[in-house]
Amino acid sequence: MSTAVRLKIEAIDKVFKRRDKPSIEALRNIDMEVAEGEFVSIVGASGSGKSTLLRIIDGLITPSGGRVLVDGRPVDRPGPDRAVVFQQDSLLPWKTVIDNVAYGLTLARVPKADAHRTAQRFIDVAGLHGFEHHYPHQLSGGMRQRVNVARALAVNPKILLLDEPFAALDAQTREIMQAELLSIWQETRKTVLLITHQIDEAVFLSDRVIVFSARPGTVREEIRVDLPRPRDLHVKRSPEFSGLVDHIWTLIEAEVRAGLRQG
Amino acid sequence: MRRLYELLEQDTRTAGLTRVAVSTVAVLVVWQLVSMVVTNRLLLVPPAEVAVALVKEVETGAMWTNAVATVTAVTTSFVVSVAIGIAVGLALASSQALSLTAGPVLGALNSVPIIALAPLFISWLGLGFASKFVLVIMVAVFPVVVTTEAGLRATDRQLVEAARSFNATRLQIFTTVTFPYALPFIVSGIRVAWARALVGIVVAEFFGSFAGFGFAILAASQTFDTARVLGYVIMLGAMGLIGSVLFAALERRLAPWRQE
Ligand SMILES: Nc1ncnc2c1ncn2[C@@H]1O[C@H](COP(=O)(O)OP(=O)(O)OP(=O)(O)O)[C@@H](O)[C@H]1O
Ligand SMILES: [Mg+2]
């Protein structure tokens, strides 16, 4: 694997100031690096600032301190080198699948024919062939999320940022989507940063798993996943796999429980 | 019977047209029955006599004169109302300060029965086009203002964030997210505005006019010609219905995802 650093996060802090209420410290002194072509996941209790970090990396919000570098250059706003798949449905309901996938390209003023050609390629990659002219409400949740992934891939970003992309899906669909994501990643060699609640999902997909502590989010531990690639669903039955999952679970269990008590 | 009921329940154009046809026939039947009981022809005339009166109006050319007067006045004022309504709604949605200061005034104006000011408008602006134009705008503009502002404000944060993540400019966010999201709201406001515009034009024509459906209704009722009154009321009803059906169809077309 090439070892060039694609994404570098330096001493990121984020404090949300609120009117008439105490401010919230969401992130404290986050440092991390993601190599070119690497697949890294972040897991952590709810409210540990994972989505906040992802928004900062994408440039949707500005950090209170620290900076984000892509290929060594600081970034402070969204750019074509990064694309996000959000947890919530964020397809335009009045656009067809192909127009949704082409959306990022259209915003970048790519001519329509070219945009549609590229979109078609990623529709095929995402296994949505034949659904080009459907509207999002005519698709299942799993298909909609594949459209979201295709839309992010279509702008050809260097870094794919995924915020719990499969959280809303049922267990079976999720497993299938994980396998598909892996094959897409192997094909496109994107750098991927995935946020997830599912520890087994993180271990199954990643080269490295970063465990966040509860609020304020800090990097608690980084775990290298040395399971051989390419991986298929059988990996999940291996003892190495369960060992890693158990280890990560003990790291965050106490915090998840504490979070539950706080409500 | 059951088959007909199932057809009526469907969400197709044929079903929609059948629904209109069925309710029209039902009204005609009830009307006919009632007019057989109520025999005072000053109060009520049966459908056939109204049809005869309408034919006569067409033959004398009065129908044409009145239709031209009403339709031109109401459509021009309505189109202008919609344009003004959208513009004002846009302004209110884009400026918090404006919305806070002008909002309550508009809300108050909206709840005042402006139609009651019709005589006043006519004494200010005379019997011509101007008074009708202004009255229709005053009654029709508010639903568009309110729904435009509400629709633009209701916009989906998540969609805006997705657009921003693709580096969309503010104008692109507006044209690709905020406005399309608001459009079905706006059209529902336009539908209400059309109904109000018809009320506005009739009242304006009652008070000051020499042609138009409102004028014709008033003239006929002063000569106790109930058949003619009802004939013109039906014309107005048809205009209202056509508008309502068209705008409802447009709303569905713009927001198909809301149906299922
Ligand atoms: N715009 C905001 N204004 C104020 N507080 C915010 C804002 N966004 C996030 N927060 C707070 O920051 C903290 C971290 O939120 P964030 O959404 O990043 O957590 P998360 O790790 O993604 O949680 P989850 O796993 O539930 O998605 C939370 O306490 C949240 O309430
Ligand atoms: Mg989150």
PDB file of N, CA and C in Angstrom, chain A residues 55 58-61 77-80 82-84 86 88-94 103-104 106-109 137-138 151-152 155, chain B residues 155-156 158-169 171-173 175-182 254 256-260:
ATOM      1  N   ARG A  55     -18.152  16.667   9.400  1.00  0.00           N
ATOM      2  CA  ARG A  55     -18.558  17.951   8.819  1.00  0.00           C
ATOM      3  C   ARG A  55     -17.379  18.907   8.728  1.00  0.00           C
ATOM      4  N   ASP A  58     -15.219  17.823   5.834  1.00  0.00           N
ATOM      5  CA  ASP A  58     -15.831  18.185   4.561  1.00  0.00           C
ATOM      6  C   ASP A  58     -15.843  19.696   4.356  1.00  0.00           C
ATOM      7  N   GLY A  59     -15.661  20.459   5.438  1.00  0.00           N
ATOM      8  CA  GLY A  59     -15.660  21.910   5.315  1.00  0.00           C
ATOM      9  C   GLY A  59     -17.036  22.520   5.470  1.00  0.00           C
ATOM     10  N   LEU A  60     -17.983  21.763   5.971  1.00  0.00           N
ATOM     11  CA  LEU A  60     -19.329  22.293   6.168  1.00  0.00           C
ATOM     12  C   LEU A  60     -19.388  23.188   7.396  1.00  0.00           C
ATOM     13  N   ILE A  61     -18.565  22.870   8.403  1.00  0.00           N
ATOM     14  CA  ILE A  61     -18.454  23.760   9.561  1.00  0.00           C
ATOM     15  C   ILE A  61     -16.966  23.981   9.856  1.00  0.00           C
ATOM     16  N   ARG A  77     -13.345  24.593   3.321  1.00  0.00           N
ATOM     17  CA  ARG A  77     -14.680  24.598   2.713  1.00  0.00           C
ATOM     18  C   ARG A  77     -14.825  23.342   1.873  1.00  0.00           C
ATOM     19  N   PRO A  78     -16.071  22.997   1.520  1.00  0.00           N
ATOM     20  CA  PRO A  78     -16.245  21.790   0.707  1.00  0.00           C
ATOM     21  C   PRO A  78     -15.501  21.917  -0.616  1.00  0.00           C
ATOM     22  N   GLY A  79     -15.018  20.815  -1.118  1.00  0.00           N
ATOM     23  CA  GLY A  79     -14.303  20.850  -2.385  1.00  0.00           C
ATOM     24  C   GLY A  79     -14.462  19.535  -3.106  1.00  0.00           C
ATOM     25  N   PRO A  80     -14.099  19.516  -4.390  1.00  0.00           N
ATOM     26  CA  PRO A  80     -14.303  18.318  -5.193  1.00  0.00           C
ATOM     27  C   PRO A  80     -13.431  17.134  -4.772  1.00  0.00           C
ATOM     28  N   ARG A  82     -13.384  15.938  -1.789  1.00  0.00           N
ATOM     29  CA  ARG A  82     -14.076  15.164  -0.749  1.00  0.00           C
ATOM     30  C   ARG A  82     -15.562  15.064  -1.086  1.00  0.00           C
ATOM     31  N   ALA A  83     -16.168  13.954  -0.762  1.00  0.00           N
ATOM     32  CA  ALA A  83     -17.616  13.824  -0.942  1.00  0.00           C
ATOM     33  C   ALA A  83     -18.185  13.046   0.232  1.00  0.00           C
ATOM     34  N   VAL A  84     -19.402  13.404   0.615  1.00  0.00           N
ATOM     35  CA  VAL A  84     -20.021  12.830   1.808  1.00  0.00           C
ATOM     36  C   VAL A  84     -21.235  11.982   1.438  1.00  0.00           C
ATOM     37  N   PHE A  86     -24.377  11.028   3.629  1.00  0.00           N
ATOM     38  CA  PHE A  86     -24.970  11.329   4.929  1.00  0.00           C
ATOM     39  C   PHE A  86     -25.806  10.171   5.429  1.00  0.00           C
ATOM     40  N   GLN A  88     -28.778  10.539   6.952  1.00  0.00           N
ATOM     41  CA  GLN A  88     -30.175  10.758   6.577  1.00  0.00           C
ATOM     42  C   GLN A  88     -30.295  10.797   5.072  1.00  0.00           C
ATOM     43  N   ASP A  89     -31.490  10.501   4.633  1.00  0.00           N
ATOM     44  CA  ASP A  89     -31.788  10.559   3.221  1.00  0.00           C
ATOM     45  C   ASP A  89     -31.506  11.970   2.734  1.00  0.00           C
ATOM     46  N   SER A  90     -30.655  12.111   1.742  1.00  0.00           N
ATOM     47  CA  SER A  90     -30.447  13.473   1.259  1.00  0.00           C
ATOM     48  C   SER A  90     -30.503  13.518  -0.252  1.00  0.00           C
ATOM     49  N   LEU A  91     -31.327  12.661  -0.822  1.00  0.00           N
ATOM     50  CA  LEU A  91     -31.564  12.733  -2.264  1.00  0.00           C
ATOM     51  C   LEU A  91     -32.644  13.767  -2.526  1.00  0.00           C
ATOM     52  N   LEU A  92     -32.573  14.393  -3.699  1.00  0.00           N
ATOM     53  CA  LEU A  92     -33.602  15.358  -4.056  1.00  0.00           C
ATOM     54  C   LEU A  92     -34.826  14.586  -4.540  1.00  0.00           C
ATOM     55  N   PRO A  93     -35.958  14.706  -3.833  1.00  0.00           N
ATOM     56  CA  PRO A  93     -37.117  13.864  -4.152  1.00  0.00           C
ATOM     57  C   PRO A  93     -37.725  14.170  -5.516  1.00  0.00           C
ATOM     58  N   TRP A  94     -37.447  15.354  -6.051  1.00  0.00           N
ATOM     59  CA  TRP A  94     -38.043  15.712  -7.349  1.00  0.00           C
ATOM     60  C   TRP A  94     -37.114  15.385  -8.516  1.00  0.00           C
ATOM     61  N   TYR A 103     -26.026  15.022  -9.754  1.00  0.00           N
ATOM     62  CA  TYR A 103     -26.236  16.327  -9.098  1.00  0.00           C
ATOM     63  C   TYR A 103     -24.939  17.102  -8.833  1.00  0.00           C
ATOM     64  N   GLY A 104     -23.972  16.426  -8.218  1.00  0.00           N
ATOM     65  CA  GLY A 104     -22.712  17.097  -7.910  1.00  0.00           C
ATOM     66  C   GLY A 104     -22.014  17.601  -9.161  1.00  0.00           C
ATOM     67  N   THR A 106     -23.547  18.418 -12.020  1.00  0.00           N
ATOM     68  CA  THR A 106     -24.311  19.542 -12.551  1.00  0.00           C
ATOM     69  C   THR A 106     -23.960  20.821 -11.796  1.00  0.00           C
ATOM     70  N   LEU A 107     -23.823  20.699 -10.468  1.00  0.00           N
ATOM     71  CA  LEU A 107     -23.463  21.883  -9.685  1.00  0.00           C
ATOM     72  C   LEU A 107     -22.090  22.398 -10.104  1.00  0.00           C
ATOM     73  N   ALA A 108     -21.224  21.480 -10.510  1.00  0.00           N
ATOM     74  CA  ALA A 108     -19.891  21.883 -10.961  1.00  0.00           C
ATOM     75  C   ALA A 108     -19.912  22.293 -12.433  1.00  0.00           C
ATOM     76  N   ARG A 109     -21.106  22.426 -12.995  1.00  0.00           N
ATOM     77  CA  ARG A 109     -21.325  22.885 -14.370  1.00  0.00           C
ATOM     78  C   ARG A 109     -20.723  21.967 -15.424  1.00  0.00           C
ATOM     79  N   HIS A 137     -38.579   8.100  -4.070  1.00  0.00           N
ATOM     80  CA  HIS A 137     -39.657   7.495  -3.272  1.00  0.00           C
ATOM     81  C   HIS A 137     -40.114   6.167  -3.855  1.00  0.00           C
ATOM     82  N   GLN A 138     -39.647   5.852  -5.044  1.00  0.00           N
ATOM     83  CA  GLN A 138     -40.029   4.571  -5.642  1.00  0.00           C
ATOM     84  C   GLN A 138     -39.008   3.476  -5.349  1.00  0.00           C
ATOM     85  N   ARG A 151     -23.821   8.926  -6.000  1.00  0.00           N
ATOM     86  CA  ARG A 151     -23.743  10.367  -6.185  1.00  0.00           C
ATOM     87  C   ARG A 151     -22.416  10.915  -5.668  1.00  0.00           C
ATOM     88  N   ALA A 152     -21.965  10.354  -4.522  1.00  0.00           N
ATOM     89  CA  ALA A 152     -20.684  10.809  -3.972  1.00  0.00           C
ATOM     90  C   ALA A 152     -19.525  10.359  -4.868  1.00  0.00           C
ATOM     91  N   VAL A 155     -18.591  12.380  -8.438  1.00  0.00           N
ATOM     92  CA  VAL A 155     -17.763  13.584  -8.541  1.00  0.00           C
ATOM     93  C   VAL A 155     -16.277  13.232  -8.445  1.00  0.00           C
TER      94      VAL A 155
ATOM     95  N   THR B 155     -37.773  24.494   4.045  1.00  0.00           N
ATOM     96  CA  THR B 155     -36.822  23.689   3.276  1.00  0.00           C
ATOM     97  C   THR B 155     -36.038  22.708   4.132  1.00  0.00           C
ATOM     98  N   ASP B 156     -35.700  21.594   3.515  1.00  0.00           N
ATOM     99  CA  ASP B 156     -35.063  20.490   4.201  1.00  0.00           C
ATOM    100  C   ASP B 156     -33.584  20.808   4.459  1.00  0.00           C
ATOM    101  N   GLN B 158     -31.288  19.045   5.568  1.00  0.00           N
ATOM    102  CA  GLN B 158     -30.410  17.963   5.122  1.00  0.00           C
ATOM    103  C   GLN B 158     -30.074  18.107   3.633  1.00  0.00           C
ATOM    104  N   LEU B 159     -31.062  18.502   2.849  1.00  0.00           N
ATOM    105  CA  LEU B 159     -30.822  18.671   1.410  1.00  0.00           C
ATOM    106  C   LEU B 159     -29.903  19.860   1.164  1.00  0.00           C
ATOM    107  N   VAL B 160     -30.080  20.901   1.968  1.00  0.00           N
ATOM    108  CA  VAL B 160     -29.219  22.070   1.814  1.00  0.00           C
ATOM    109  C   VAL B 160     -27.781  21.683   2.153  1.00  0.00           C
ATOM    110  N   GLU B 161     -27.620  20.904   3.212  1.00  0.00           N
ATOM    111  CA  GLU B 161     -26.274  20.501   3.601  1.00  0.00           C
ATOM    112  C   GLU B 161     -25.624  19.644   2.510  1.00  0.00           C
ATOM    113  N   ALA B 162     -26.420  18.751   1.916  1.00  0.00           N
ATOM    114  CA  ALA B 162     -25.882  17.920   0.831  1.00  0.00           C
ATOM    115  C   ALA B 162     -25.431  18.806  -0.330  1.00  0.00           C
ATOM    116  N   ALA B 163     -26.251  19.795  -0.669  1.00  0.00           N
ATOM    117  CA  ALA B 163     -25.879  20.711  -1.757  1.00  0.00           C
ATOM    118  C   ALA B 163     -24.584  21.448  -1.411  1.00  0.00           C
ATOM    119  N   ARG B 164     -24.505  21.901  -0.150  1.00  0.00           N
ATOM    120  CA  ARG B 164     -23.287  22.619   0.257  1.00  0.00           C
ATOM    121  C   ARG B 164     -22.079  21.709   0.160  1.00  0.00           C
ATOM    122  N   SER B 165     -22.259  20.429   0.505  1.00  0.00           N
ATOM    123  CA  SER B 165     -21.111  19.531   0.480  1.00  0.00           C
ATOM    124  C   SER B 165     -20.622  19.323  -0.957  1.00  0.00           C
ATOM    125  N   PHE B 166     -21.503  19.579  -1.932  1.00  0.00           N
ATOM    126  CA  PHE B 166     -21.059  19.543  -3.331  1.00  0.00           C
ATOM    127  C   PHE B 166     -20.637  20.927  -3.797  1.00  0.00           C
ATOM    128  N   ASN B 167     -20.357  21.804  -2.829  1.00  0.00           N
ATOM    129  CA  ASN B 167     -19.803  23.101  -3.175  1.00  0.00           C
ATOM    130  C   ASN B 167     -20.787  24.007  -3.912  1.00  0.00           C
ATOM    131  N   ALA B 168     -22.080  23.830  -3.676  1.00  0.00           N
ATOM    132  CA  ALA B 168     -23.072  24.647  -4.362  1.00  0.00           C
ATOM    133  C   ALA B 168     -22.970  26.099  -3.911  1.00  0.00           C
ATOM    134  N   THR B 169     -23.188  27.018  -4.852  1.00  0.00           N
ATOM    135  CA  THR B 169     -23.255  28.425  -4.491  1.00  0.00           C
ATOM    136  C   THR B 169     -24.621  28.701  -3.860  1.00  0.00           C
ATOM    137  N   LEU B 171     -26.850  30.714  -4.881  1.00  0.00           N
ATOM    138  CA  LEU B 171     -27.858  30.732  -5.939  1.00  0.00           C
ATOM    139  C   LEU B 171     -28.227  29.297  -6.333  1.00  0.00           C
ATOM    140  N   GLN B 172     -27.220  28.424  -6.425  1.00  0.00           N
ATOM    141  CA  GLN B 172     -27.500  27.030  -6.782  1.00  0.00           C
ATOM    142  C   GLN B 172     -28.325  26.336  -5.703  1.00  0.00           C
ATOM    143  N   ILE B 173     -28.037  26.645  -4.443  1.00  0.00           N
ATOM    144  CA  ILE B 173     -28.844  26.066  -3.370  1.00  0.00           C
ATOM    145  C   ILE B 173     -30.292  26.502  -3.530  1.00  0.00           C
ATOM    146  N   THR B 175     -31.850  27.535  -6.362  1.00  0.00           N
ATOM    147  CA  THR B 175     -32.527  27.009  -7.546  1.00  0.00           C
ATOM    148  C   THR B 175     -32.679  25.490  -7.511  1.00  0.00           C
ATOM    149  N   THR B 176     -31.761  24.779  -6.859  1.00  0.00           N
ATOM    150  CA  THR B 176     -31.858  23.318  -6.917  1.00  0.00           C
ATOM    151  C   THR B 176     -32.485  22.705  -5.668  1.00  0.00           C
ATOM    152  N   VAL B 177     -32.555  23.450  -4.564  1.00  0.00           N
ATOM    153  CA  VAL B 177     -33.137  22.862  -3.351  1.00  0.00           C
ATOM    154  C   VAL B 177     -34.319  23.691  -2.837  1.00  0.00           C
ATOM    155  N   THR B 178     -34.024  24.902  -2.402  1.00  0.00           N
ATOM    156  CA  THR B 178     -35.036  25.678  -1.691  1.00  0.00           C
ATOM    157  C   THR B 178     -36.285  25.935  -2.542  1.00  0.00           C
ATOM    158  N   PHE B 179     -36.065  26.382  -3.763  1.00  0.00           N
ATOM    159  CA  PHE B 179     -37.226  26.726  -4.594  1.00  0.00           C
ATOM    160  C   PHE B 179     -38.041  25.504  -5.020  1.00  0.00           C
ATOM    161  N   PRO B 180     -37.400  24.456  -5.562  1.00  0.00           N
ATOM    162  CA  PRO B 180     -38.208  23.273  -5.899  1.00  0.00           C
ATOM    163  C   PRO B 180     -38.952  22.711  -4.693  1.00  0.00           C
ATOM    164  N   TYR B 181     -38.325  22.797  -3.514  1.00  0.00           N
ATOM    165  CA  TYR B 181     -38.980  22.300  -2.308  1.00  0.00           C
ATOM    166  C   TYR B 181     -40.237  23.127  -2.009  1.00  0.00           C
ATOM    167  N   ALA B 182     -40.136  24.449  -2.265  1.00  0.00           N
ATOM    168  CA  ALA B 182     -41.252  25.345  -1.928  1.00  0.00           C
ATOM    169  C   ALA B 182     -42.360  25.326  -2.984  1.00  0.00           C
ATOM    170  N   LEU B 254     -45.811  18.411  -9.358  1.00  0.00           N
ATOM    171  CA  LEU B 254     -44.578  18.975  -8.830  1.00  0.00           C
ATOM    172  C   LEU B 254     -44.072  18.201  -7.618  1.00  0.00           C
ATOM    173  N   PRO B 256     -44.638  14.562  -6.692  1.00  0.00           N
ATOM    174  CA  PRO B 256     -45.184  13.207  -6.761  1.00  0.00           C
ATOM    175  C   PRO B 256     -44.824  12.372  -5.531  1.00  0.00           C
ATOM    176  N   TRP B 257     -43.719  12.700  -4.880  1.00  0.00           N
ATOM    177  CA  TRP B 257     -43.272  11.900  -3.733  1.00  0.00           C
ATOM    178  C   TRP B 257     -44.168  12.080  -2.515  1.00  0.00           C
ATOM    179  N   ARG B 258     -45.004  13.111  -2.521  1.00  0.00           N
ATOM    180  CA  ARG B 258     -45.890  13.322  -1.376  1.00  0.00           C
ATOM    181  C   ARG B 258     -47.079  12.384  -1.396  1.00  0.00           C
ATOM    182  N   GLN B 259     -47.354  11.817  -2.580  1.00  0.00           N
ATOM    183  CA  GLN B 259     -48.578  11.027  -2.720  1.00  0.00           C
ATOM    184  C   GLN B 259     -48.481   9.700  -1.990  1.00  0.00           C
ATOM    185  N   GLU B 260     -47.287   9.062  -2.114  1.00  0.00           N
ATOM    186  CA  GLU B 260     -47.229   7.672  -1.622  1.00  0.00           C
ATOM    187  C   GLU B 260     -46.681   7.596  -0.204  1.00  0.00           C
TER     188      GLU B 260
END
